Amino acid sequence: MQEKKEAALRSDAQRNRERILAVAVAELTRCPDAPLSTIARKAGVGQGTFYRNFPNREALVLEIYRYEMQQVADTAAQLLATREPAQALREWMDRLARFAMTKAGLADAIRMATSGPGGPSKPGHAPVTSAAGLLLRANENAGTIRPGVSPDDFLLAIAGLWQIDPDSDWHPRATRLLDLVMDGLRAGAPGG
């Protein structure tokens, strides 16, 4: 009987954590310095529950960042499973652009959380870099892009996305930028 009670408590704690993260993503995207008390209240948890899960703002922001980056990265394999490599790469680039534009407030929250003295360092982009590598290798093997493009070179080439004002009509500009990158990747491709 004790085992069932502990399992129920664990699943309840997991639901609380997931609710906190969902509310925090929305609130911090909207306002990078949203009060933690507001996030706890909107998530329907008490301060104690909130701080048991996330002892400080930095822990919350970094967990959100890790989660969101993993979500973007996971779409690479999903797209490759259902589309031709070139289409999967281009759609993934669009999803990355949408993430960059819709999560601009979250980027501000990350900068705020990691900029203080003695604070945590900004987390890396390892999941996104791995996803880019997966897509690039699939395209290289299919002959749809030039050989030898590294994930780091690719991410540097699309870094212009983060210079676009997310409050502007960003979509047409991001599309043009990513089309240029895709055209550059295709130049010198063995199959094209």
C-alpha positions as semicolon CSV with decimal commas, in nm:
position;residue;x (nm);y (nm);z (nm)
1;M;0,000;0,000;0,000
2;Q;0,289;0,236;0,083
3;E;0,427;0,183;-0,270
4;K;0,099;0,302;-0,433
5;K;0,091;0,607;-0,209
6;E;0,451;0,699;-0,302
7;A;0,377;0,647;-0,673
8;A;0,072;0,877;-0,646
9;L;0,282;1,139;-0,470
10;R;0,553;1,116;-0,736
11;S;0,304;1,151;-1,022
12;D;0,137;1,444;-0,843
13;A;0,478;1,608;-0,795
14;Q;0,556;1,552;-1,164
15;R;0,225;1,712;-1,268
16;N;0,302;2,011;-1,043
17;R;0,646;2,046;-1,201
18;E;0,503;2,025;-1,553
19;R;0,236;2,285;-1,472
20;I;0,500;2,519;-1,329
21;L;0,714;2,480;-1,642
22;A;0,420;2,537;-1,879
23;V;0,313;2,854;-1,698
24;A;0,673;2,974;-1,665
25;V;0,737;2,935;-2,041
26;A;0,433;3,151;-2,116
27;E;0,502;3,410;-1,848
28;L;0,876;3,446;-1,907
29;T;0,827;3,463;-2,283
30;R;0,577;3,746;-2,227
31;C;0,779;3,922;-1,955
32;P;1,140;3,813;-1,884
33;D;1,128;3,932;-1,523
34;A;0,784;3,794;-1,438
35;P;0,758;3,744;-1,060
36;L;0,803;3,385;-0,946
37;S;0,503;3,430;-0,715
38;T;0,286;3,502;-1,021
39;I;0,413;3,189;-1,193
40;A;0,341;2,978;-0,883
41;R;-0,009;3,127;-0,845
42;K;-0,099;3,075;-1,213
43;A;0,036;2,718;-1,195
44;G;-0,190;2,654;-0,896
45;V;0,090;2,560;-0,657
46;G;0,207;2,706;-0,330
47;Q;0,538;2,880;-0,277
48;G;0,679;2,574;-0,098
49;T;0,595;2,344;-0,390
50;F;0,738;2,596;-0,634
51;Y;1,068;2,634;-0,449
52;R;1,102;2,258;-0,391
53;N;1,101;2,219;-0,769
54;F;1,296;2,532;-0,856
55;P;1,498;2,680;-0,570
56;N;1,558;3,005;-0,760
57;R;1,482;3,191;-1,083
58;E;1,803;3,068;-1,246
59;A;1,712;2,702;-1,191
60;L;1,367;2,759;-1,343
61;V;1,495;2,952;-1,645
62;L;1,771;2,701;-1,720
63;E;1,530;2,407;-1,698
64;I;1,291;2,582;-1,939
65;Y;1,577;2,650;-2,178
66;R;1,692;2,287;-2,169
67;Y;1,336;2,163;-2,224
68;E;1,263;2,403;-2,511
69;M;1,595;2,328;-2,687
70;Q;1,527;1,955;-2,658
71;Q;1,180;2,002;-2,811
72;V;1,330;2,181;-3,113
73;A;1,603;1,918;-3,145
74;D;1,361;1,626;-3,124
75;T;1,170;1,747;-3,430
76;A;1,472;1,675;-3,653
77;A;1,440;1,295;-3,626
78;Q;1,060;1,318;-3,652
79;L;1,087;1,517;-3,976
80;L;1,348;1,281;-4,123
81;A;1,118;0,987;-4,053
82;T;0,838;1,137;-4,263
83;R;1,003;1,356;-4,527
84;E;1,285;1,360;-4,779
85;P;1,608;1,490;-4,623
86;A;1,606;1,831;-4,798
87;Q;1,243;1,896;-4,703
88;A;1,310;1,782;-4,346
89;L;1,607;2,021;-4,317
90;R;1,413;2,318;-4,456
91;E;1,110;2,254;-4,232
92;W;1,335;2,217;-3,930
93;M;1,496;2,550;-4,015
94;D;1,149;2,706;-4,018
95;R;1,072;2,555;-3,678
96;L;1,398;2,688;-3,541
97;A;1,309;3,035;-3,675
98;R;0,963;3,016;-3,517
99;F;1,125;2,915;-3,187
100;A;1,374;3,204;-3,209
101;M;1,101;3,460;-3,278
102;T;0,835;3,337;-3,038
103;K;1,073;3,279;-2,748
104;A;1,257;3,613;-2,761
105;G;1,136;3,702;-2,410
106;L;1,267;3,369;-2,287
107;A;1,608;3,455;-2,434
108;D;1,599;3,779;-2,234
109;A;1,513;3,581;-1,919
110;I;1,808;3,348;-1,984
111;R;2,043;3,645;-2,028
112;M;1,914;3,796;-1,702
113;A;1,951;3,465;-1,516
114;T;2,304;3,397;-1,635
115;S;2,457;3,744;-1,641
116;G;2,507;3,802;-1,269
117;P;2,840;3,748;-1,095
118;G;2,871;3,393;-0,968
119;G;2,554;3,293;-1,155
120;P;2,522;2,987;-1,374
121;S;2,669;2,994;-1,721
122;K;2,443;3,003;-2,022
123;P;2,360;2,647;-2,124
124;G;2,496;2,516;-2,450
125;H;2,312;2,429;-2,769
126;A;2,421;2,064;-2,775
127;P;2,077;1,916;-2,860
128;V;2,024;2,163;-3,146
129;T;2,379;2,111;-3,272
130;S;2,325;1,733;-3,272
131;A;1,993;1,772;-3,453
132;A;2,155;1,994;-3,716
133;G;2,427;1,732;-3,760
134;L;2,169;1,458;-3,807
135;L;1,989;1,658;-4,076
136;L;2,309;1,766;-4,250
137;R;2,446;1,409;-4,265
138;A;2,115;1,277;-4,403
139;N;2,125;1,543;-4,673
140;E;2,492;1,487;-4,748
141;N;2,424;1,112;-4,786
142;A;2,131;1,189;-5,017
143;G;2,352;1,421;-5,225
144;T;2,121;1,718;-5,167
145;I;2,376;1,948;-5,002
146;R;2,747;2,015;-5,047
147;P;2,966;1,775;-4,852
148;G;3,154;1,873;-4,539
149;V;2,918;2,129;-4,381
150;S;2,960;2,105;-4,005
151;P;2,675;2,169;-3,760
152;D;2,871;2,463;-3,617
153;D;2,911;2,619;-3,962
154;F;2,541;2,568;-4,031
155;L;2,434;2,729;-3,702
156;L;2,668;3,020;-3,765
157;A;2,515;3,064;-4,113
158;I;2,162;3,086;-3,970
159;A;2,262;3,301;-3,673
160;G;2,110;3,600;-3,852
161;L;1,773;3,474;-3,730
162;W;1,854;3,609;-3,387
163;Q;1,909;3,957;-3,534
164;I;1,553;3,984;-3,664
165;D;1,315;4,188;-3,449
166;P;1,057;3,939;-3,315
167;D;0,801;4,219;-3,285
168;S;0,824;4,292;-3,657
169;D;0,669;4,102;-3,947
170;W;0,957;3,856;-3,910
171;H;0,826;3,559;-4,107
172;P;0,895;3,683;-4,466
173;R;1,243;3,799;-4,369
174;A;1,327;3,472;-4,192
175;T;1,198;3,277;-4,493
176;R;1,423;3,475;-4,730
177;L;1,724;3,429;-4,502
178;L;1,669;3,054;-4,467
179;D;1,609;3,017;-4,843
180;L;1,948;3,182;-4,900
181;V;2,113;2,942;-4,656
182;M;1,941;2,645;-4,822
183;D;2,053;2,765;-5,167
184;G;2,409;2,791;-5,033
185;L;2,394;2,439;-4,892
186;R;2,273;2,305;-5,229
187;A;2,553;2,476;-5,425
188;G;2,812;2,209;-5,502
189;A;2,586;1,920;-5,402
190;P;2,674;1,602;-5,593
191;G;2,310;1,534;-5,677
192;G;2,216;1,882;-5,781
